[in-house]
Coordinates of C-alpha atoms and ligand atoms in Angstrom, one line a residue:
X209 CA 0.0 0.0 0.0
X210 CA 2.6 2.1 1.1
X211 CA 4.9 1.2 -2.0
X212 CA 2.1 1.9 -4.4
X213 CA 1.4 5.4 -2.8
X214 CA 5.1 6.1 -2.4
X215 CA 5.6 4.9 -6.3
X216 CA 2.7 7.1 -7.1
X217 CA 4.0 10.4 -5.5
X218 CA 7.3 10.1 -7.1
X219 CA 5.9 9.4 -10.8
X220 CA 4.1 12.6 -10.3
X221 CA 7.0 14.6 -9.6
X222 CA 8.5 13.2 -11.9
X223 CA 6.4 14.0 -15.0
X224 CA 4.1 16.9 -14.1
X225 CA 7.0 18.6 -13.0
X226 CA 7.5 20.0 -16.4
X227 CA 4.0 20.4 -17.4
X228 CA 2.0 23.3 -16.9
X229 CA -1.6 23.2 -15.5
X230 CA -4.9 23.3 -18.0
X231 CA -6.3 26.9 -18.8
X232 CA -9.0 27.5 -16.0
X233 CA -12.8 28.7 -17.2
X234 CA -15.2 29.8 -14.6
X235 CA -17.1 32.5 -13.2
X236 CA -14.5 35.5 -11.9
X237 CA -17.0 37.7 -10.8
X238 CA -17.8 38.3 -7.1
X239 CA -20.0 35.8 -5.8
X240 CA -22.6 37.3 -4.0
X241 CA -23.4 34.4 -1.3
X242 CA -21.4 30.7 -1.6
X243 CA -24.6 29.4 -3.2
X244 CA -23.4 31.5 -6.4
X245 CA -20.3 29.0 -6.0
X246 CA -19.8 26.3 -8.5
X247 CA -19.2 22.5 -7.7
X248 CA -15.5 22.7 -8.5
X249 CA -15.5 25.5 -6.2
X250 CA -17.4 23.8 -3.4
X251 CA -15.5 20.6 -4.2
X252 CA -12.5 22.3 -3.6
X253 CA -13.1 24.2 -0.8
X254 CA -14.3 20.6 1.4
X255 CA -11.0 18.8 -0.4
X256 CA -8.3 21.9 1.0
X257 CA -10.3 23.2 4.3
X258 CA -9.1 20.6 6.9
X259 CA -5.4 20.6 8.4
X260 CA -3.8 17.5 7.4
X261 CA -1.7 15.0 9.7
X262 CA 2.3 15.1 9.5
X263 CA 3.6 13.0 6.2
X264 CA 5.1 9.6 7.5
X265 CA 8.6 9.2 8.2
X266 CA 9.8 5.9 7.7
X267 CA 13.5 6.9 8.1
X268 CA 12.9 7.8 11.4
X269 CA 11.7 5.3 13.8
X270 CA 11.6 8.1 16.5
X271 CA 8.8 10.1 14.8
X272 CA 6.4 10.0 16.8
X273 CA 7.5 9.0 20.1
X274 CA 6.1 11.4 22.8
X275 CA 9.4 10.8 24.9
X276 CA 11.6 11.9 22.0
X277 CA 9.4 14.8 21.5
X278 CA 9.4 15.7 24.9
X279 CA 13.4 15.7 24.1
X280 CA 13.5 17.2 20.8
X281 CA 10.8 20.3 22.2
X282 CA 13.9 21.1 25.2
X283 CA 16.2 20.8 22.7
X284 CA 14.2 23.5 20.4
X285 CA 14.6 25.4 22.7
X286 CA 18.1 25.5 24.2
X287 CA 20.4 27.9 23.8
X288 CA 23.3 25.6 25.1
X289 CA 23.4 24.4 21.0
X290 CA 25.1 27.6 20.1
X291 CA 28.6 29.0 19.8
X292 CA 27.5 32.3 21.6
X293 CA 25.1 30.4 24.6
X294 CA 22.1 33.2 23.4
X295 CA 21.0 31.3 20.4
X296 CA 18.9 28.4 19.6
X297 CA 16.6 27.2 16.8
X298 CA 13.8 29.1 18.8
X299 CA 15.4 32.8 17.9
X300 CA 14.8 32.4 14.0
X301 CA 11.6 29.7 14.7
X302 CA 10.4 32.0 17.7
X303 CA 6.4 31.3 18.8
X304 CA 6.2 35.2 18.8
X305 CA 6.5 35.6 14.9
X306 CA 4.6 32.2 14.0
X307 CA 7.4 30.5 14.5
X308 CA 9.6 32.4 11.8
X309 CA 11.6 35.3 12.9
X310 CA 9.7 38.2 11.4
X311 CA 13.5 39.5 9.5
X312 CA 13.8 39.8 5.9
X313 CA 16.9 37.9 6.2
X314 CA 17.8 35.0 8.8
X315 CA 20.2 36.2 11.1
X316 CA 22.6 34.0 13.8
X317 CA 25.8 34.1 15.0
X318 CA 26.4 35.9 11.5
X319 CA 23.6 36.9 8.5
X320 CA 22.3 34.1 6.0
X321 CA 21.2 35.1 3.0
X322 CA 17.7 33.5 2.8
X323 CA 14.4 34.4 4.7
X324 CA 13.7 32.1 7.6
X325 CA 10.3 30.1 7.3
X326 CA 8.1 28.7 10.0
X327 CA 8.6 25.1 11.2
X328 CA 4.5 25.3 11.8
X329 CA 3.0 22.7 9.8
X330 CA 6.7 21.3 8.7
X331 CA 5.6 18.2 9.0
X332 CA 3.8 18.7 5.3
X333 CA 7.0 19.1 3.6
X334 CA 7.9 16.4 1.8
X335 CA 11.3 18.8 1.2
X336 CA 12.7 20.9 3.8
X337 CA 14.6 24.7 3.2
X338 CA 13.8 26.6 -0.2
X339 CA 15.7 24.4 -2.1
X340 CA 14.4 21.1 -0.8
X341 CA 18.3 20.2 -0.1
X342 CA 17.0 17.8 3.2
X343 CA 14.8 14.9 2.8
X344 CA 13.5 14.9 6.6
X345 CA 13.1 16.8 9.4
X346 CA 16.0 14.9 11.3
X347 CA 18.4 15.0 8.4
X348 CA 17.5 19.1 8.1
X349 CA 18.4 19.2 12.1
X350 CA 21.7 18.9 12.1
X351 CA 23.0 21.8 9.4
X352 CA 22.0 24.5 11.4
X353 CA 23.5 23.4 14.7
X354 CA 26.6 23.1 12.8
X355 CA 26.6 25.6 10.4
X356 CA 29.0 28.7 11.3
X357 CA 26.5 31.4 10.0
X358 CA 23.5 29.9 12.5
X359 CA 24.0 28.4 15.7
X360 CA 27.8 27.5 15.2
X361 CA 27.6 24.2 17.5
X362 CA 29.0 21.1 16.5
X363 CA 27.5 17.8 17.1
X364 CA 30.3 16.9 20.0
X365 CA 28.6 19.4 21.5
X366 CA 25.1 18.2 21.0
X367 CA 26.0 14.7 21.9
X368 CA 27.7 15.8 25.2
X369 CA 24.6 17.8 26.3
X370 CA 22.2 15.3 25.9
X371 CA 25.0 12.8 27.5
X372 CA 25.9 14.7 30.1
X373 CA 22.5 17.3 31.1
X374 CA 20.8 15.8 34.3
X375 CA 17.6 16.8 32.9
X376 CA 18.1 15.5 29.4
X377 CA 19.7 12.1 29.7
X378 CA 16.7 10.3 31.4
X379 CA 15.3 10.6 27.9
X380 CA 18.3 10.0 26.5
X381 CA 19.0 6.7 27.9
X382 CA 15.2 6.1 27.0
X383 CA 15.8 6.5 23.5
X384 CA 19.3 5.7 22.6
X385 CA 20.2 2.7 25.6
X386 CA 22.9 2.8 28.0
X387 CA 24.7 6.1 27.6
X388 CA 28.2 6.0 26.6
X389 CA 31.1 7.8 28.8
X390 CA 32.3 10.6 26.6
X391 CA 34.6 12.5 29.6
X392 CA 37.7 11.3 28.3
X393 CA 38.8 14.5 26.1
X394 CA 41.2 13.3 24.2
X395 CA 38.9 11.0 22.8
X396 CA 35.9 13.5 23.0
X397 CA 37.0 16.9 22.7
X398 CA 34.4 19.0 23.4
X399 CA 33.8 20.5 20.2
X400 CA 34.4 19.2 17.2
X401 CA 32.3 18.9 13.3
X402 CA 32.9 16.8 10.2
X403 CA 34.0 19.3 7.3
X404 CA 31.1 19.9 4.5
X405 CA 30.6 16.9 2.0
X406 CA 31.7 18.1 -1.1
X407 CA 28.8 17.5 -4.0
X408 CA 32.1 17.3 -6.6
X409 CA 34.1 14.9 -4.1
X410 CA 31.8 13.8 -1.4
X411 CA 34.7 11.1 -0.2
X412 CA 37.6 13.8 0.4
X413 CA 38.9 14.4 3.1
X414 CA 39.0 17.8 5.0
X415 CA 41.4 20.5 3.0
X416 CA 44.4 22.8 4.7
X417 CA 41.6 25.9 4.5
X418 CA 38.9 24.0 6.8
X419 CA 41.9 22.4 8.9
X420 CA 42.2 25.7 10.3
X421 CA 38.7 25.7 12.1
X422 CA 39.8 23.9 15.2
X423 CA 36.1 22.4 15.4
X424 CA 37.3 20.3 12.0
X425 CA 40.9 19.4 13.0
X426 CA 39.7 18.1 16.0
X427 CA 37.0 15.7 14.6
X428 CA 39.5 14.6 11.3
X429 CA 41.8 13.3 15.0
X430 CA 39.4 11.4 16.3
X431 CA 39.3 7.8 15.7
X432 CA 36.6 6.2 13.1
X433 CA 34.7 4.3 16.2
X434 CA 34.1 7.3 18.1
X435 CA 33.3 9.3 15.4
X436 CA 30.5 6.7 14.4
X437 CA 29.4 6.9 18.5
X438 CA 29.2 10.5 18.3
X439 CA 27.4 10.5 14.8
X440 CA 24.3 8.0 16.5
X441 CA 24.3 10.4 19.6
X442 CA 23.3 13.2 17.4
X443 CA 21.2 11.6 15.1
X444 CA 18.9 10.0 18.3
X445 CA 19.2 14.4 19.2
X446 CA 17.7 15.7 15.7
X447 CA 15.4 12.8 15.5
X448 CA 14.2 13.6 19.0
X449 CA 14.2 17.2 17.3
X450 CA 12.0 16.4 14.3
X451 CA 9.8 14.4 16.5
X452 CA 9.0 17.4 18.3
X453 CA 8.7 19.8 14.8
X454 CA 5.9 16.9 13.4
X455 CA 3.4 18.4 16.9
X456 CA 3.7 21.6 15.5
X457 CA 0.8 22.9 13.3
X458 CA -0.9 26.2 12.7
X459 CA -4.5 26.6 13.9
X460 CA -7.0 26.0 11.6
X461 CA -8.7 29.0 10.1
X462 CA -12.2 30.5 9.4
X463 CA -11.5 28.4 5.7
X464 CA -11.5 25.4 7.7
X465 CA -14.7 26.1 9.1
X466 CA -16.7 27.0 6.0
X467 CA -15.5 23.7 4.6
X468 CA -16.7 21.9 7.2
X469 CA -19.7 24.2 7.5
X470 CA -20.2 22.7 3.7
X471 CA -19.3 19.1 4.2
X472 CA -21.7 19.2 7.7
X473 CA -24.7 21.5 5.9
X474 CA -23.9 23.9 9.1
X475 CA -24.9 27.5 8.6
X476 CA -23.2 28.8 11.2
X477 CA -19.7 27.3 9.9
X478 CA -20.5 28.4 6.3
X479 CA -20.7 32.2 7.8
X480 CA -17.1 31.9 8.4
X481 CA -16.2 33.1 5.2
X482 CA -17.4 36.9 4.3
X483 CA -18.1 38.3 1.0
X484 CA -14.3 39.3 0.2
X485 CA -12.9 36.0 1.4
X486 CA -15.5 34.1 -0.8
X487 CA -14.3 35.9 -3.7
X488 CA -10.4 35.7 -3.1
X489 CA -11.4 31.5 -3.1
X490 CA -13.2 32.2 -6.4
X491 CA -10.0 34.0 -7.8
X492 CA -7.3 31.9 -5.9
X493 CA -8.9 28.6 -7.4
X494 CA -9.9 30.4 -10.8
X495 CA -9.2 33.2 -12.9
X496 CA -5.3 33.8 -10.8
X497 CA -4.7 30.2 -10.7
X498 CA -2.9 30.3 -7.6
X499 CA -4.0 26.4 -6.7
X500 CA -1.8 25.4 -9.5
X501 CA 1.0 25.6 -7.1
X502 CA -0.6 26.1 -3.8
X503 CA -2.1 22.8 -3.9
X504 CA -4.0 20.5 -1.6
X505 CA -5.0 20.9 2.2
X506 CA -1.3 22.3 3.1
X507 CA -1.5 24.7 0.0
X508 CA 1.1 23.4 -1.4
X509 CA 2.5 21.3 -4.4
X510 CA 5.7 20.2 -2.5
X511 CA 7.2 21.3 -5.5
X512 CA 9.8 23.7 -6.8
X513 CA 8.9 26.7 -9.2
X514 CA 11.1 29.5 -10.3
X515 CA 8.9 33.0 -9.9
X516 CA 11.7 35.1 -11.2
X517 CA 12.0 36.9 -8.2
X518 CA 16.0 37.4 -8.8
X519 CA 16.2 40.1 -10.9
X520 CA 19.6 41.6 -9.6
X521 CA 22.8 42.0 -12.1
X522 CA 25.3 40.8 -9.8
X523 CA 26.4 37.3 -10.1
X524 CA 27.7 36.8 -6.4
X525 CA 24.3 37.2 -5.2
X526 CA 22.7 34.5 -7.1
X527 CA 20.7 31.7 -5.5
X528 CA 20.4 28.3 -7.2
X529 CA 17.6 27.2 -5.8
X530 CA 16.8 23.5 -6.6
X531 CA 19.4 21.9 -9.0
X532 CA 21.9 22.7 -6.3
X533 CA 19.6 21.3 -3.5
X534 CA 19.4 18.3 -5.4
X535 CA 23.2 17.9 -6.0
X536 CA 23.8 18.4 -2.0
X537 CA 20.6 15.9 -1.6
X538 CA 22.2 13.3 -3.1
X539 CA 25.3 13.1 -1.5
X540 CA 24.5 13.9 2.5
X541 CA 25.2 11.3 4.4
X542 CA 22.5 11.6 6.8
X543 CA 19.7 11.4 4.1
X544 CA 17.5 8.5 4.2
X545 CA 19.5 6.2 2.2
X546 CA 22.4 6.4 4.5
X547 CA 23.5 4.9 7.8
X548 CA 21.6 6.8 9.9
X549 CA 18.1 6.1 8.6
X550 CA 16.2 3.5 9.7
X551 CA 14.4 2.5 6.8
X552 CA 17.1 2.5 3.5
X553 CA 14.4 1.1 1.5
X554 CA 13.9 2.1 -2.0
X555 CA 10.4 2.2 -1.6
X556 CA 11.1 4.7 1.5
X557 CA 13.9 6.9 -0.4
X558 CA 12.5 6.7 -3.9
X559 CA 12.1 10.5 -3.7
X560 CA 15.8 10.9 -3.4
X561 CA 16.7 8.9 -6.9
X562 CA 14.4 10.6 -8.4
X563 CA 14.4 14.0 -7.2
X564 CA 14.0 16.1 -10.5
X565 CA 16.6 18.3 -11.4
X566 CA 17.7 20.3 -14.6
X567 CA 18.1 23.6 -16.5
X568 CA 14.2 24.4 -16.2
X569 CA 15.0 24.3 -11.8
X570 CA 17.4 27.2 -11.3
X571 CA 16.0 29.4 -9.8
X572 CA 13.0 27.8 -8.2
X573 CA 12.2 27.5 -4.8
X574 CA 9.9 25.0 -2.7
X575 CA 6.2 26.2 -2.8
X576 CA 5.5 27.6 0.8
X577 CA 2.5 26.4 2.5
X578 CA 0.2 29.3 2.8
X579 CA -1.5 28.4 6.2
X580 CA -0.9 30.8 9.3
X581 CA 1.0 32.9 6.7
X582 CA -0.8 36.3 8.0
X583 CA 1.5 35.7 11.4
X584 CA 5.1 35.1 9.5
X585 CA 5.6 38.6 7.9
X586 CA 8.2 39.2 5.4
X587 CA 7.7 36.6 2.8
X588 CA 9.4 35.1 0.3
X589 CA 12.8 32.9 -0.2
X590 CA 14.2 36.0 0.5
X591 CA 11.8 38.1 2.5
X592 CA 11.5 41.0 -0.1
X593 CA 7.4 41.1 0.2
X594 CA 6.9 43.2 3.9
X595 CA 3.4 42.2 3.4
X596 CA 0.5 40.0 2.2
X597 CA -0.7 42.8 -0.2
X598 CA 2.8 43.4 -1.4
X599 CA 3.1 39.6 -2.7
X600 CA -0.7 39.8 -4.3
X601 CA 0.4 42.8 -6.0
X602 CA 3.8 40.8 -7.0
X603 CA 1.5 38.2 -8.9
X604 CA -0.6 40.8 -10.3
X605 CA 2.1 42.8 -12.4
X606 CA 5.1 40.2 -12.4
X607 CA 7.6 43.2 -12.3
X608 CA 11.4 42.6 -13.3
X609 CA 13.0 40.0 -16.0
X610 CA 14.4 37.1 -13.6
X611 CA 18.7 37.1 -14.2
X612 CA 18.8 33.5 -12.6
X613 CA 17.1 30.9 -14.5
X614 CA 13.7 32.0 -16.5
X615 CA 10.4 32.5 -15.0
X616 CA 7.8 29.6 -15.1
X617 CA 5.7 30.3 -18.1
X618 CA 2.9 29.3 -16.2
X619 CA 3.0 32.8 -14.6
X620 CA 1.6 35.4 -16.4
X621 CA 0.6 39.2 -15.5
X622 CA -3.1 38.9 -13.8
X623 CA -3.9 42.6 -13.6
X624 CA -5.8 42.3 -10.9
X625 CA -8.3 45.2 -10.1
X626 CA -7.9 46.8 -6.7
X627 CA -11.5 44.5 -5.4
X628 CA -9.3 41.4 -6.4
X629 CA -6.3 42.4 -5.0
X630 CA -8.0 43.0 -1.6
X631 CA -10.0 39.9 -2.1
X632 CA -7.4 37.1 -2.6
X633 CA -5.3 39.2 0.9
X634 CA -9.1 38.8 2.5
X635 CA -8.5 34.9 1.3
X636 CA -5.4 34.3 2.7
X637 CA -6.4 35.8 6.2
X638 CA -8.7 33.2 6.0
X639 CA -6.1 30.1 6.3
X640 CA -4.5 31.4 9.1
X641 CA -6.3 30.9 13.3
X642 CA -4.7 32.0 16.2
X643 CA -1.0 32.2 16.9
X644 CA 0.7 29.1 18.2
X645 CA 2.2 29.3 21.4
X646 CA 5.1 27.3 22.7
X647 CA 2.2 26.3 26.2
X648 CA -0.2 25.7 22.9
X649 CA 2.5 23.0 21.3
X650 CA 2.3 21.0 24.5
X651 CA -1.8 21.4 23.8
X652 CA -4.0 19.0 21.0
X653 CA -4.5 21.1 18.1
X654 CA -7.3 19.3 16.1
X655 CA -5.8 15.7 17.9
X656 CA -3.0 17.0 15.9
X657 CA -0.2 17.0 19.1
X658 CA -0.2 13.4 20.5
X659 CA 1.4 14.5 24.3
Ligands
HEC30 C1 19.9 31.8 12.2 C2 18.5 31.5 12.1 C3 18.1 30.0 12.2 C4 18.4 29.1 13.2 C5 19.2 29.4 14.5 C6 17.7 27.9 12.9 N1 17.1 28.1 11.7 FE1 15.8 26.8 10.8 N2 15.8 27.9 9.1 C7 16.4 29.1 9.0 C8 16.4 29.5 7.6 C9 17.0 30.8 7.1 C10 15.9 28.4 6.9 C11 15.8 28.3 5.4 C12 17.2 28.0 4.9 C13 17.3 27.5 3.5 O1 16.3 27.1 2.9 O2 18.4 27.5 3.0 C14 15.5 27.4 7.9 C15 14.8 26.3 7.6 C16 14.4 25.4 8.5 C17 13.5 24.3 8.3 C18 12.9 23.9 6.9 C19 11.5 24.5 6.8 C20 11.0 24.5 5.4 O3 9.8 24.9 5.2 O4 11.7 24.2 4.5 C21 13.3 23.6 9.5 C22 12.4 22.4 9.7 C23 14.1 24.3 10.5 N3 14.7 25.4 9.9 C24 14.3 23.9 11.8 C25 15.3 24.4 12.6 C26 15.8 23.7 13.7 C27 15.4 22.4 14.3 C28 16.8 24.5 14.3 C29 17.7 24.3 15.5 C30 18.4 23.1 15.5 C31 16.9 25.7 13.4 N4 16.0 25.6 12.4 C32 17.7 26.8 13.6 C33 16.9 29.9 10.0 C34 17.3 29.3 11.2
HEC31 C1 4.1 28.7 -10.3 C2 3.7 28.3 -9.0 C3 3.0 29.4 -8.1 C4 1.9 30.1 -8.4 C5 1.0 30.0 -9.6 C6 1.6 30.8 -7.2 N1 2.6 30.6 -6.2 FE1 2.8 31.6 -4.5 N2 4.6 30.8 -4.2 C7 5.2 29.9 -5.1 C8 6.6 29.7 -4.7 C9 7.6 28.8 -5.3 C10 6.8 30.6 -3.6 C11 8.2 30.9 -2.9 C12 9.0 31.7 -4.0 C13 10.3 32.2 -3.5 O1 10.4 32.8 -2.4 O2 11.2 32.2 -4.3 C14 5.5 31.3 -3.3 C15 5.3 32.2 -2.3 C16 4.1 32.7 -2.0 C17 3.8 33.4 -0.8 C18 4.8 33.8 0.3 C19 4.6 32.7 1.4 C20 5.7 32.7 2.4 O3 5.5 32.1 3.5 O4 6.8 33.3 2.2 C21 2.4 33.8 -0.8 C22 1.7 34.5 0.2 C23 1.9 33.2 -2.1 N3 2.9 32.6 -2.7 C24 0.6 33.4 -2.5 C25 0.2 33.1 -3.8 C26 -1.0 33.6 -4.4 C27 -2.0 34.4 -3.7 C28 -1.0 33.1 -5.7 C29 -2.0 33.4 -6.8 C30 -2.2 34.8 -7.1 C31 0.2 32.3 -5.9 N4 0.9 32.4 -4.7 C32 0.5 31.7 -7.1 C33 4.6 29.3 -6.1 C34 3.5 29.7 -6.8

């Protein structure tokens, strides 16, 4: 069963990839109550308004352990993971900006150059960051704990706090067995990362440059045993992480009760959507085609698409986007076909062979999810659009001739009149509840959070 849907999924991606959707027809006036709506309309609307589960994750067998989660939520939260002690995944994922950081640009122990989304509702993503470069929550874990512009840990560090923090390794020993004794520093030192895997070389070893970086020459000293020890540490740590991340949803909006206003024949739930919202769902399903990307109950494809939003001369700012997410995919060794996972089956991993990749990807970026997007201000792979009404009025005029890649012909101009405009912002209000607290993550959303 599993196969078959797994099989399915990828053969999709595979060959719609290249193909853009049918020409819509259809009303695009304003309807003036949802009765004037049509049955692909209605159909819709009861297909996309309910918040779906987390996607499974076969190559983690921690996934939805409460006790991992219980782990993973401390270790959200815990500024111990950084190079600086203020940091931790929290500060860029913070509760208080829907769990994004409400900059235009991600900023940690130094500035990134990409816009940081929320982990709300991450469980969806069946790619995690903008280029889709991780294949699970746990494999996406460890880069920024490691990475020098973010947190700056390493995963010495990461496996000593969980060894060796009173109130951590109960649920430690829990998950990963008898705890190993990592005091002796000579074997341990107490901070210490692999250097990047090269996409060109990925079996080299580390070069002079990252030698320097006392973090790297002490992990290319350790011995191959202890490096493997210090390796299953970390991975039980962002497993424990990503079990925590697959709780996490945004609330359901007032979409989500006029679809099940419609599916239940409840007046009161169909009231949930005005007259402006009603007509944004007519246009956002219709005439501005938005559904052809921001597809299904998480409003979105999965998928990547290039909306030309580069449109700078200068080369050194230039963001791949997909091709190279697939290249540094393929060769990390904590994605699911590696040692780490615990499922290396092809039917599990099938996304990874056949991730697709090409000419007709740069540029493109993974299709956000558009739920609780009215509480993650600036948007964007970048974080250009300041507001909801800014990116509407992106889609209307398509300003700018893209320098990196080409803009998906799917996307033309929709000269949308001011109504329309304020409509489709009205609409996307409507996908978005209350903010999520961290008290609210320890509470069942929907049944959604199983502690
Ligand atoms: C310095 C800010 C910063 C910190 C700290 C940080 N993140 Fe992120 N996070 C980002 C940015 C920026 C991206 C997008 C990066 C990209 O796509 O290249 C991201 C992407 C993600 C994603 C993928 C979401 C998606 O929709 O693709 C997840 C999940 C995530 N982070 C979880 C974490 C966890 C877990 C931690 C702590 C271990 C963490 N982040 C620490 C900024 C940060
Ligand atoms: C061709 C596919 C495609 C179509 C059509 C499309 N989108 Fe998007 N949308 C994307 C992608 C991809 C991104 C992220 C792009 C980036 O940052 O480079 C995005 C980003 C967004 C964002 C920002 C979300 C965030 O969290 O940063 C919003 C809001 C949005 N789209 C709304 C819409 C609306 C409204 C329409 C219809 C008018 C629409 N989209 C049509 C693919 C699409």
């Amino acid at each position: 069963m599993r196969t078959a849907f797994v099989l399915i999924w990828v053969l999709c991606i595979g060959a719609v990839q290249q193909h853009a959707p049918a020409p819509l027809s259809g009303p695009s006036e304003a309807p003036g109550s949802y009765r004037d709506l049509t049955e692909r309309e209605l159909a819709l609307a009861k297909a996309f308004g309910k918040l779906p589960s987390a996607l499974p994750s076969p190559t983690n067998s921690l996934a939805d352990s409460p006790v991992a989660a219980r782990l993973g939520e401390r270790l959200f939260f815990d500024p111990r993971l950084s190079a600086n002690g203020n940091l931790s995944c929290a500060s860029c994922h913070d509760p208080d900006h829907g769990w994004a950081d409400g900059r235009q640009l991600a900023l940690g122990i130094h500035q990134l150059d990409v816009h940081s989304p929320s982990v709300l509702g991450s469980g969806w993503n069946f790619w995690q960051f903008w280029d889709g470069r991780a294949d699970s929550l746990w494999t996406q874990a460890i880069e920024p704990i490691e990475s020098p512009l973010e947190l700056g840990g390493s995963r010495m560090e990461l496996a000593r706090l969980v060894v060796f923090a009173p109130e951590l390794r109960g649920d430690m020993r829990t998950l990963f067995g008898e705890l190993p004794d990592l005091s002796d520093e000579a074997r341990f030192p107490r901070r210490a990362r692999p250097w990047p895997v090269s996409p060109e070389e990925p079996f080299r070893g580390p070069t002079k440059e990252e030698l320097l970086d006392p973090a790297v020459a002490a992990w290319a000293s350790m011995a191959k045993e202890d490096q493997a020890l210090v390796n299953r540490l970390a991975v039980v740590a962002t497993k424990s992480i990503a079990a925590f991340e697959r709780t996490l949803f945004p609330q359901p909006g007032s979409f989500d009760r006029f679809a099940k206003g419609l599916t239940d024949g409840d007046e009161e739930g169909i009231a949930a959507l005005g007259a402006d919202e009603l007509y944004g769902w007519r246009l956002f399903a219709g005439k501005a085609n938005c559904i052809s990307c921001h597809f299904g109950p998480s409003f979105s494809d999965g998928r990547f698409h290039n909306l030309g939003l580069q449109t700078n001369d200068d080369a050194a700012l230039a963001i791949e986007g997909r091709p190279s997410g697939v290249r540094r995919l393929r060769v990390d060794p904590w994605n699911g076909r590696g040692a780490f996972s615990d499922d290396t089956s092809w039917e599990a991993n099938g996304k990874i062979l056949y991730a697709a990749t090409g000419e007709h990807l740069v540029g493109a970026f993974k299709t956000p999810s558009l739920r609780g997007v009215v509480h993650t201000a600036p948007y964007g792979h970048d974080g250009r659009f300041a507001s909801l009404a800014e990116v509407v009025n992106f889609y209307s005029d398509l300003p700018g001739e893209s320098t990196v890649g080409h803009r998906e012909e799917t996307l033309q101009p929709l000269d949308l009149s001011p109504q329309e405009r304020k409509a489709l912002v009205a609409f996307l209000g409507s996908l978005s509840g209350p903010a999520v607290t961290r008290a609210d993550a320890e509470e069942p959303i929907d049944g959604h959070l199983k502690r």
